[in-house]
Short mmCIF file of C-alpha atoms and ligand atoms in Angstrom, two decimals:
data_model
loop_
_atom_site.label_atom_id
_atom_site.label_comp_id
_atom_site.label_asym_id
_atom_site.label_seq_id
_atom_site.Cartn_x
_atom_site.Cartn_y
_atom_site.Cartn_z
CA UNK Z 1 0.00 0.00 0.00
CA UNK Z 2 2.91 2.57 1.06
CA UNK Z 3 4.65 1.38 -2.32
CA UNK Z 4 3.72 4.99 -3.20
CA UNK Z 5 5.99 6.28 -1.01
CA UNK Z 6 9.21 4.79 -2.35
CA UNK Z 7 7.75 5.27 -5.93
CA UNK Z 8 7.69 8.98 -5.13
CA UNK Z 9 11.09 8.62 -3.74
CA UNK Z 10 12.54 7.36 -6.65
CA UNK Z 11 10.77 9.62 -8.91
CA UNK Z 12 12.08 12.71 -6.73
CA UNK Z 13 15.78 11.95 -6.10
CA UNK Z 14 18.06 10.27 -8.03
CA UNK Z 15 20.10 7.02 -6.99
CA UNK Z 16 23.03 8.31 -4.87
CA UNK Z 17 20.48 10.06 -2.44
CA UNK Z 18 18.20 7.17 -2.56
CA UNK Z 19 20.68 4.20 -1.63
CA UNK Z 20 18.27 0.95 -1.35
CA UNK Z 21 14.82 0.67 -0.58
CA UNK Z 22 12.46 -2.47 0.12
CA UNK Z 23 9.79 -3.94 1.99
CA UNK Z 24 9.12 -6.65 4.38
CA UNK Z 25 5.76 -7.73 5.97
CA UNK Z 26 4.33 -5.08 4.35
CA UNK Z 27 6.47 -2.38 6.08
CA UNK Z 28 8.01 0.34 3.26
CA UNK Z 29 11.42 1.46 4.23
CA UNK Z 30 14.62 3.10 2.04
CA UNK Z 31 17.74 3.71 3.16
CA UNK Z 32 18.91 7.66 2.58
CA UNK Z 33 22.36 9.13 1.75
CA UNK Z 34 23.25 10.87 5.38
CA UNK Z 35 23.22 14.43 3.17
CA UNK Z 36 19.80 14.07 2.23
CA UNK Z 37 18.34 13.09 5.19
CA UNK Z 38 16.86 16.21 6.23
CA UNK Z 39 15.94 16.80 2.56
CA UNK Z 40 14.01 13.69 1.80
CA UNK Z 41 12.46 14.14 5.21
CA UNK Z 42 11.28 17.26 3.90
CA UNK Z 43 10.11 15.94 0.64
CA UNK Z 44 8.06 13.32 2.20
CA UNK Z 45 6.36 15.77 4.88
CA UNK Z 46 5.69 18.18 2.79
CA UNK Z 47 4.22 16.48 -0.74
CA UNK Z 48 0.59 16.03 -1.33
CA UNK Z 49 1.12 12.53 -2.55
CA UNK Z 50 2.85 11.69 0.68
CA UNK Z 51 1.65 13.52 3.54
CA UNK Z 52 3.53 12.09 5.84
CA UNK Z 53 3.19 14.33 8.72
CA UNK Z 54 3.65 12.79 12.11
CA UNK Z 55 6.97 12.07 13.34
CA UNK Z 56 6.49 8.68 15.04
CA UNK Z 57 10.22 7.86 16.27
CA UNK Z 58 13.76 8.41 15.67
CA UNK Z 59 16.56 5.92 17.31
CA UNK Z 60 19.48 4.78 16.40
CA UNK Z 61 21.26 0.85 15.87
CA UNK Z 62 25.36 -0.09 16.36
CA UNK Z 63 25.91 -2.59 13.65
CA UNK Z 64 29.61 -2.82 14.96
CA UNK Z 65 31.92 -4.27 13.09
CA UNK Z 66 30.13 -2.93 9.60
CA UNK Z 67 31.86 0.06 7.99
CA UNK Z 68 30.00 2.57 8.63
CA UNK Z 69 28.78 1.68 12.12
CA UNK Z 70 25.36 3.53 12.98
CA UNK Z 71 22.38 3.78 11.25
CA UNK Z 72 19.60 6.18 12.32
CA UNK Z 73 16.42 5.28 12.26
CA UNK Z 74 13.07 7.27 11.51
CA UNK Z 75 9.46 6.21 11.37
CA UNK Z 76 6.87 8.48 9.50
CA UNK Z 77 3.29 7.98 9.44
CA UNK Z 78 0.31 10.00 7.51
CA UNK Z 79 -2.58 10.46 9.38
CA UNK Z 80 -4.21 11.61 6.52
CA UNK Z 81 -3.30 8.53 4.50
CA UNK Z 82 -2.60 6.06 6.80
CA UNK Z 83 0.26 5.35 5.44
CA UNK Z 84 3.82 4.62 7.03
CA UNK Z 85 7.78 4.22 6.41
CA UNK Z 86 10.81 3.66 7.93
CA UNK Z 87 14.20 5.58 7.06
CA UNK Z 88 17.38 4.38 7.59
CA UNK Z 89 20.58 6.48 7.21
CA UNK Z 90 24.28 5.21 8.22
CA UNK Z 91 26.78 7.07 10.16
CA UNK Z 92 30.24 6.48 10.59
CA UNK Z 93 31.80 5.81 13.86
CA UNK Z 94 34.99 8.24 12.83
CA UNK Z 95 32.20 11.49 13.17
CA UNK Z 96 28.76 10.45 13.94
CA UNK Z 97 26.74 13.10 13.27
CA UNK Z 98 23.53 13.49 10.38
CA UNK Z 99 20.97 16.29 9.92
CA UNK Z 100 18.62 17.89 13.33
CA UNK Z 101 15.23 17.57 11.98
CA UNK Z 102 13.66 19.31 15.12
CA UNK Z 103 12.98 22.44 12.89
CA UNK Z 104 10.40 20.00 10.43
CA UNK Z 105 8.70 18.15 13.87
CA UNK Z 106 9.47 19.67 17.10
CA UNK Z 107 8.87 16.49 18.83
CA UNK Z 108 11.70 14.75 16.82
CA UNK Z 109 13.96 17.33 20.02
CA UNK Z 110 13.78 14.75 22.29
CA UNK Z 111 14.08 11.61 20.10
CA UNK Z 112 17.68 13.46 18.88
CA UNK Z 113 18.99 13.39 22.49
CA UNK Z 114 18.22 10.41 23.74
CA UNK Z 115 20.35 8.82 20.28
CA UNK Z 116 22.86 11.31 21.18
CA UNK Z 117 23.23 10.41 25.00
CA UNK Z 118 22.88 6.88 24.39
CA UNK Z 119 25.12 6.58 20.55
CA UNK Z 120 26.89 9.39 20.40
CA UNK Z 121 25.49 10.87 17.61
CA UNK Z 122 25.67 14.48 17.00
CA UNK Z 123 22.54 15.94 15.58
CA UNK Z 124 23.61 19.21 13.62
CA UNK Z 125 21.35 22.43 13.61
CA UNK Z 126 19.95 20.67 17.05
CA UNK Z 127 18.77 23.67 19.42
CA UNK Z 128 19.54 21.94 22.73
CA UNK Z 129 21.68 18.76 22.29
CA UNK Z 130 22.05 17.67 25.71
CA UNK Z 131 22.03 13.85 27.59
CA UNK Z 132 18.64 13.32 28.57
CA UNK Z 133 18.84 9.60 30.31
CA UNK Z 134 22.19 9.71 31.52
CA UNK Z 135 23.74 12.78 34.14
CA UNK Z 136 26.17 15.65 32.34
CA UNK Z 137 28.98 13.83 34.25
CA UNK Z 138 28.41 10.75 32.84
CA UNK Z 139 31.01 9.49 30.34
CA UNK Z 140 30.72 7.49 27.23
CA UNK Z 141 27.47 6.01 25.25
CA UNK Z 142 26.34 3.48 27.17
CA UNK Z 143 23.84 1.15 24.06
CA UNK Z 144 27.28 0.98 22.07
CA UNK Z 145 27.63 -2.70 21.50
CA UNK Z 146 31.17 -1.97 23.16
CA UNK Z 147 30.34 -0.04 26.17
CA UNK Z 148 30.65 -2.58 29.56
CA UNK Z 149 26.95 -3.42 30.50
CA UNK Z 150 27.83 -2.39 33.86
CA UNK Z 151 29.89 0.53 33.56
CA UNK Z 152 28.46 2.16 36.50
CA UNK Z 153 29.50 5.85 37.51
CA UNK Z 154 28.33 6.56 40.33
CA UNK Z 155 27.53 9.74 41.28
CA UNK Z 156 27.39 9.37 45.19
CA UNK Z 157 29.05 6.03 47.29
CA UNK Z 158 29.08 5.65 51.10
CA UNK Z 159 32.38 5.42 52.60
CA UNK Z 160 33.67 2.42 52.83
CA UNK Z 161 33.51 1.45 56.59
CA UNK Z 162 31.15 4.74 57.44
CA UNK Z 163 28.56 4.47 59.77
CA UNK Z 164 26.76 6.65 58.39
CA UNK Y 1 24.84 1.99 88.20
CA UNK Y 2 21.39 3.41 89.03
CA UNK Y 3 21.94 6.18 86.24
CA UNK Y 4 22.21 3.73 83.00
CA UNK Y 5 19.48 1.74 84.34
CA UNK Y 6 17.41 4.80 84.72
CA UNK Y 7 18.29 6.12 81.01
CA UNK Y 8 18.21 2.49 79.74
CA UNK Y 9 14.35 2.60 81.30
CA UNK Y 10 13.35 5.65 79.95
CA UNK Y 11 14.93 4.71 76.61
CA UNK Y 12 12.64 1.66 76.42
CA UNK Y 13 9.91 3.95 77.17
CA UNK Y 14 10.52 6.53 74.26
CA UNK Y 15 11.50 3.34 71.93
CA UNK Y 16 7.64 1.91 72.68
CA UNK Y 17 6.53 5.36 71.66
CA UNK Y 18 8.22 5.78 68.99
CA UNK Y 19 7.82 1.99 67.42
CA UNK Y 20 3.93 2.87 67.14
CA UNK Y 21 3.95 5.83 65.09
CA UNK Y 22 6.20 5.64 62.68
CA UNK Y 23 5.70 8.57 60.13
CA UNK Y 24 6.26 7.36 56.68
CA UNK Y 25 7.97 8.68 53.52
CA UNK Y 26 7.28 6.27 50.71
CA UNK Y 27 10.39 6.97 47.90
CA UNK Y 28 8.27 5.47 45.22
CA UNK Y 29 10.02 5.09 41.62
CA UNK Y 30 8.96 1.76 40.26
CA UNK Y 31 6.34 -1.05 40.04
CA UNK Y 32 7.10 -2.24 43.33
CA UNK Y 33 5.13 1.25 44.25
CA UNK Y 34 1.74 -0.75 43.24
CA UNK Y 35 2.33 -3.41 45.30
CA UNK Y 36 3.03 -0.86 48.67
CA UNK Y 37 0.21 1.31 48.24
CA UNK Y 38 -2.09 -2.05 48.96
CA UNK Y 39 -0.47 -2.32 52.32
CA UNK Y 40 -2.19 1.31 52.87
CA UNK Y 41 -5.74 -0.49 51.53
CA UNK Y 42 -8.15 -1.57 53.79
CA UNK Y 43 -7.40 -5.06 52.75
CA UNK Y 44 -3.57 -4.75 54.45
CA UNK Y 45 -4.21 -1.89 56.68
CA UNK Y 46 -0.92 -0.62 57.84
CA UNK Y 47 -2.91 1.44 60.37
CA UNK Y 48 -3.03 -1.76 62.44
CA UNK Y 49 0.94 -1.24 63.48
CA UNK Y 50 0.77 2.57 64.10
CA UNK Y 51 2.58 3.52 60.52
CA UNK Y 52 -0.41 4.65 58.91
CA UNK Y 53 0.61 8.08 58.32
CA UNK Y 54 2.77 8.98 55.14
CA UNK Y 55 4.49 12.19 55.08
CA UNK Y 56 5.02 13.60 51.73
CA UNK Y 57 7.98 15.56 53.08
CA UNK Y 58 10.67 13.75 54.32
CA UNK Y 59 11.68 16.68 57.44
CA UNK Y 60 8.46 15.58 58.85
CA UNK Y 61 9.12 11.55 58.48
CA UNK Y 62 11.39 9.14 60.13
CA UNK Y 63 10.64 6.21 58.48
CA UNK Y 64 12.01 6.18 54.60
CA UNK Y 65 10.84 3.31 52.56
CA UNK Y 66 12.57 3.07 49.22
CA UNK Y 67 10.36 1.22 46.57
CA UNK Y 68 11.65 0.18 43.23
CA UNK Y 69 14.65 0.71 41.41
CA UNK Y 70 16.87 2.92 42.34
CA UNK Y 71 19.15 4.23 39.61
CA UNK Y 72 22.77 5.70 39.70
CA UNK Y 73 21.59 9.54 38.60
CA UNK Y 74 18.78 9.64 41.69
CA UNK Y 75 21.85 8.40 44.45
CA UNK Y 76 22.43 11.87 45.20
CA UNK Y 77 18.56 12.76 45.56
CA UNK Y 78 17.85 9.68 47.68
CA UNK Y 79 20.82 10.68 50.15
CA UNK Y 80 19.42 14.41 50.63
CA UNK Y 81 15.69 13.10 51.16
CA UNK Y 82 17.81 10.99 54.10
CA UNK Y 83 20.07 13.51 55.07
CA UNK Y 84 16.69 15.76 55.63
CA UNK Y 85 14.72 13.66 57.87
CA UNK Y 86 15.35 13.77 61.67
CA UNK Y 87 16.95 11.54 64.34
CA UNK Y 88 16.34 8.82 64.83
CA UNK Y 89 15.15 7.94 61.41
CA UNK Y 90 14.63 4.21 59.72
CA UNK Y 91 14.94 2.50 56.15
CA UNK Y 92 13.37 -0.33 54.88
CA UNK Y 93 14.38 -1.34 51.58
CA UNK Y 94 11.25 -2.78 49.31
CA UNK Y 95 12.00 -5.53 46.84
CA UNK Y 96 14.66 -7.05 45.80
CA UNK Y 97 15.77 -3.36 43.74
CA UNK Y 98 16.06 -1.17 46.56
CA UNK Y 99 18.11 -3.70 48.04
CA UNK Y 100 20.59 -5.29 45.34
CA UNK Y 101 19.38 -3.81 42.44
CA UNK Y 102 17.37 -6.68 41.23
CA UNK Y 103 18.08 -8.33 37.84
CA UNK Y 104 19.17 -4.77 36.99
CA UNK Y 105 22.87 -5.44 36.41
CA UNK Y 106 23.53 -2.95 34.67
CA UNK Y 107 25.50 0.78 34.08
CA UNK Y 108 21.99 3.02 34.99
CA UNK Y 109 20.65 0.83 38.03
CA UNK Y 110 22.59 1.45 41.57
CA UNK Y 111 23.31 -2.00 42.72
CA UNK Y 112 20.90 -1.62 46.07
CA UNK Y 113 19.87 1.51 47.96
CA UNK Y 114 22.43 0.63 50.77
CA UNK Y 115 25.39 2.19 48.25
CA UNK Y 116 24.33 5.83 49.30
CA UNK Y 117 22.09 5.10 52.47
CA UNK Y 118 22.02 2.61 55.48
CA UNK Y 119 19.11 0.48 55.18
CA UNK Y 120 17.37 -1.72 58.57
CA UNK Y 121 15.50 -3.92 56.47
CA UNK Y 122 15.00 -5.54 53.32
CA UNK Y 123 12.68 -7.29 51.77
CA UNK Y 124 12.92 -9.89 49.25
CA UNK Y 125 10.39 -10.11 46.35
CA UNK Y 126 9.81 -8.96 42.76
CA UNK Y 127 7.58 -7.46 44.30
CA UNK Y 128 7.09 -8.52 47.77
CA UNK Y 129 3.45 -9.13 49.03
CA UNK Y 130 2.26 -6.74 51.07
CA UNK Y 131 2.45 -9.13 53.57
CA UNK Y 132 6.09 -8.94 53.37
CA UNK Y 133 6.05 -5.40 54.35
CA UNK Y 134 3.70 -5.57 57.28
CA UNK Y 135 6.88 -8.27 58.74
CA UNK Y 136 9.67 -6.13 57.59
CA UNK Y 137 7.26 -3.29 59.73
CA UNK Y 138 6.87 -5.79 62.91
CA UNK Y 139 10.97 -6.54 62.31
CA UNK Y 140 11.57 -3.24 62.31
CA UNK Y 141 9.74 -2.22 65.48
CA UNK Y 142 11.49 -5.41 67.30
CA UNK Y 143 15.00 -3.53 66.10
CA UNK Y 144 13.61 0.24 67.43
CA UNK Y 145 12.43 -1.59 70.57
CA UNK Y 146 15.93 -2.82 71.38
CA UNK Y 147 17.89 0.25 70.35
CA UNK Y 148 19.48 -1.42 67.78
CA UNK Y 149 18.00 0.76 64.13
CA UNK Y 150 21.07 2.05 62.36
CA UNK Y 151 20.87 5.72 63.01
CA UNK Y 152 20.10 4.89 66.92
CA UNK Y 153 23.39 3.38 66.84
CA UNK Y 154 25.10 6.06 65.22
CA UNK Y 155 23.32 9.05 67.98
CA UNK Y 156 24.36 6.60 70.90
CA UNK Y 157 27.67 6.41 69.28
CA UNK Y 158 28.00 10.07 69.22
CA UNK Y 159 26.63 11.00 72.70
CA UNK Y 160 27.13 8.10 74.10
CA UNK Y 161 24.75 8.07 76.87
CA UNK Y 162 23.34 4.35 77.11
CA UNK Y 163 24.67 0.95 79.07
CA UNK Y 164 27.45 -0.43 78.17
CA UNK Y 165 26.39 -3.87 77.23
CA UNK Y 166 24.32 -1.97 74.27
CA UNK Y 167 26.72 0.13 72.93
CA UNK Y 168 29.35 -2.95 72.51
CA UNK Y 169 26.53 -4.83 70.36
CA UNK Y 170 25.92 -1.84 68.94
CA UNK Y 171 29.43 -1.19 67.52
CA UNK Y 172 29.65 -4.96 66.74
CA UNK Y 173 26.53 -3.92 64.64
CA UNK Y 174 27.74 -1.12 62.73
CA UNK Y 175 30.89 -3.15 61.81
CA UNK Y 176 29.53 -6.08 60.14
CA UNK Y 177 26.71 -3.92 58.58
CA UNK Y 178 26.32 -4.78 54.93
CA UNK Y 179 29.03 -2.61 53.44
CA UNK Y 180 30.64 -3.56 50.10
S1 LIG D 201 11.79 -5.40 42.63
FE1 LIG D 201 10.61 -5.97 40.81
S2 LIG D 201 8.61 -5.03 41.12
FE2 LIG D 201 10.05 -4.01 42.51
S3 LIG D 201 10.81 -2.21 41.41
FE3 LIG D 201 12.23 -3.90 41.02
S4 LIG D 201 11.50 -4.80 39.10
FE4 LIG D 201 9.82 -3.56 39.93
#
C-alpha cells in the first residue's frame, strides 16, 4: 500500500540520495544518503502525494563491526493517508553526526537526544543537544555494542567502613 | 549503676513510643510502588501497626521506605531526602531493587539503595506481598524496641549516653553492617 511512497522517492531523487529501498511484511522502508536526510524528510512531509506528517520515532542501531557503524532510524506515518515508512541512514563511527530535523517536527527534540546520549550521535542544527537519560557527568554512550553493560559511575558512594 | 538503668528505662519507654507511630515517607520510583500502596488499603491496613501516616515531606518523616529501582543519577537525591529527615530515622528497603538492584545489572541501576544510604531492612520479592512489608514493619519495630535501628546506633555512638552492654553490640553492629 505505502509502495507509493518509495515510488515517489525514486521519482524525486536520483540514486546516490536514494541508496536501497524495500519492503518486508508489508512495512516500506529506504535507506537515505546521510546528506539528504533532512531533505528527503522534507520531501516526504511536505508532498501532497505523501503527507507524511507525524513524526512517530527516531533511534538509532550499532551494527559494529560494519563500515559505517550507525544507522539512524526514523518512522513516518500520515494520518491523513494512513500510510507509514521507515528511514534508515548510516553514520560512521569516525564522526557520527547526520541532519537535526527538530525544525520539520518539534517532537523529533527529544528523540535526537536520547540517540545522542545513548550513541553518540551528534545531531547538527539541534537547538539543545544535551544527555537526557544519563547525568552531564556521565562518560561514554552506554547502548554501544562496546560499552561494559555495567559501567556504573556513580555519582554518590558511602564510605567504605562509614557508619553513616 | 542506678543512672544507666534509669536512662536504659526511659529509653525503652521513648522506643515503645516511637515503634507505634512511625511517620512514613514512601520513595516510590517503580512497580514495586503498586504493590506498597495495597499495604495502605483496607485489605492490608498498615494502620493496624501505628505507621499509617505517610508524610510527603521527608523533614516531617522518620521512616524512609525506598520502593523500586533505584538508579545511579537519583543516588544523590535519595541521600538528601535521608540527610533531611530527623533523628532517629529508619529504612526499609522494598524488593529485591532497593536492596541489590534486582536483575538490573547494569550501568543506569545502583546496585541496592544501601550504596548511598544505610538500610534496617530488606525485603525480598519482585515485588514482595504486602504481607512482606507488614513483617519487615513488625521486624523493624522489634530492632527500634531494642535500640538497635542504624541511626540509633550512630546518635548513641555520638553522645554516648546508654549501658554499656548496648553500645558494645551496637558497635559490633555497625561493623559487620552490609558494606561492600
Ligand atoms: S523489585 Fe521488581 S517489582 Fe520491585 S521495582 Fe524492582 S522490578 Fe519492579
Amino acid at each position: 500500500m505505502a509502495k507509493i511512497i518509495l515510488d515517489r522517492l525514486v521519482e524525486h531523487f536520483v540514486a546516490g540520495e536514494i541508496v536501497e529501498t524495500g519492503s518486508q511484511h508489508g512495512n516500506e522502508w529506504a535507506r537515505v544518503a546521510p546528506a539528504n536526510w533532512r531533505a528527503v524528510a522534507q520531501f516526504l512531509r511536505d508532498d501532497p502525494v505523501t503527507a507524511l506528517n507525524m513524526f512517530i520515532d527516531l533511534t538509532c542501531v550499532d551494527r559494529l563491526g560494519r563500515t559505517p557503524r550507525f544507522d539512524v532510524v526514523m518512522h513516518l506515518y500520515s494520518v491523513d493517508k494512513k500510510h507509514r515508512v521507515r528511514l534508515l541512514a548510516a553514520v560512521s563511527e569516525e564522526d557520527p553526526h547526520i541532519d537535526s530535523l527538530v525544525a520539520l517536527w518539534p517532537g523529533a527534540n527529544w528523540f535526537e537526544r536520547e540517540a545522542f546520549d545513548l550513541y553518540g550521535v551528534r545531531f547538527v542544527g539541534h537547538p539543545d543537544l544535551r544527555r537526557i537519560l544519563m547525568y552531564p557527568e556521565f562518560v561514554g554512550h552506554p547502548l554501544r555494542k562496546d560499552f561494559p553493560k555495567e559501567g556504573r559511575q556513580p555519582l554518590l558512594r558511602r564510605l567504605p567502613g562509614s557508619v553513616d | 549503676m542506678p543512672f544507666s538503668v534509669y536512662t536504659s528505662k526511659l529509653a525503652q519507654a521513648v522506643n515503645w513510643a516511637r515503634k507505634f507511630s512511625l511517620f512514613e515517607y514512601p520513595f516510590v520510583t517503580a512497580c514495586c510502588g503498586m504493590e506498597f500502596m495495597a499495604t495502605w488499603a483496607p485489605k492490608y491496613d498498615i494502620a493496624r501497626f501505628g505507621a499509617e501516616l505517610p508524610r510527603f515531606s521527608p523533614r516531617q518523616a522518620d521512616l524512609l521506605i525506598v520502593v523500586g529501582t533505584i538508579t545511579e543519577r537519583q543516588g544523590p537525591v535519595l541521600r538528601r531526602i535521608y540527610d533531611q529527615m530527623c533523628e532517629p530515622k529508619w529504612v526499609i528497603a522494598y524488593g529485591v531493587c532497593a536492596s541489590t538492584g534486582g536483575f538490573y545489572q547494569n550501568y543506569s541501576a545502583m546496585p541496592g539503595a544501601d550504596q548511598v544510604i544505610p538500610v534496617d531492612v530488606y525485603i525480598p520479592g519482585c515485588p514482595p506481598r504486602p504481607e512482606q512489608m507488614l513483617d519487615a514493619l513488625v521486624m523493624l519495630q522489634e530492632r527500634i524496641q531494642k535500640g538497635e535501628g542504624h541511626s540509633q546506633v550512630v546518635l548513641r555512638a555520638e553522645r554516648g549516653y546508654v549501658a554499656p552492654d548496648v553500645a558494645i553490640r551496637a558497635e559490633g553492629d555497625v561493623k559487620e553492617g552490609r558494606g561492600r
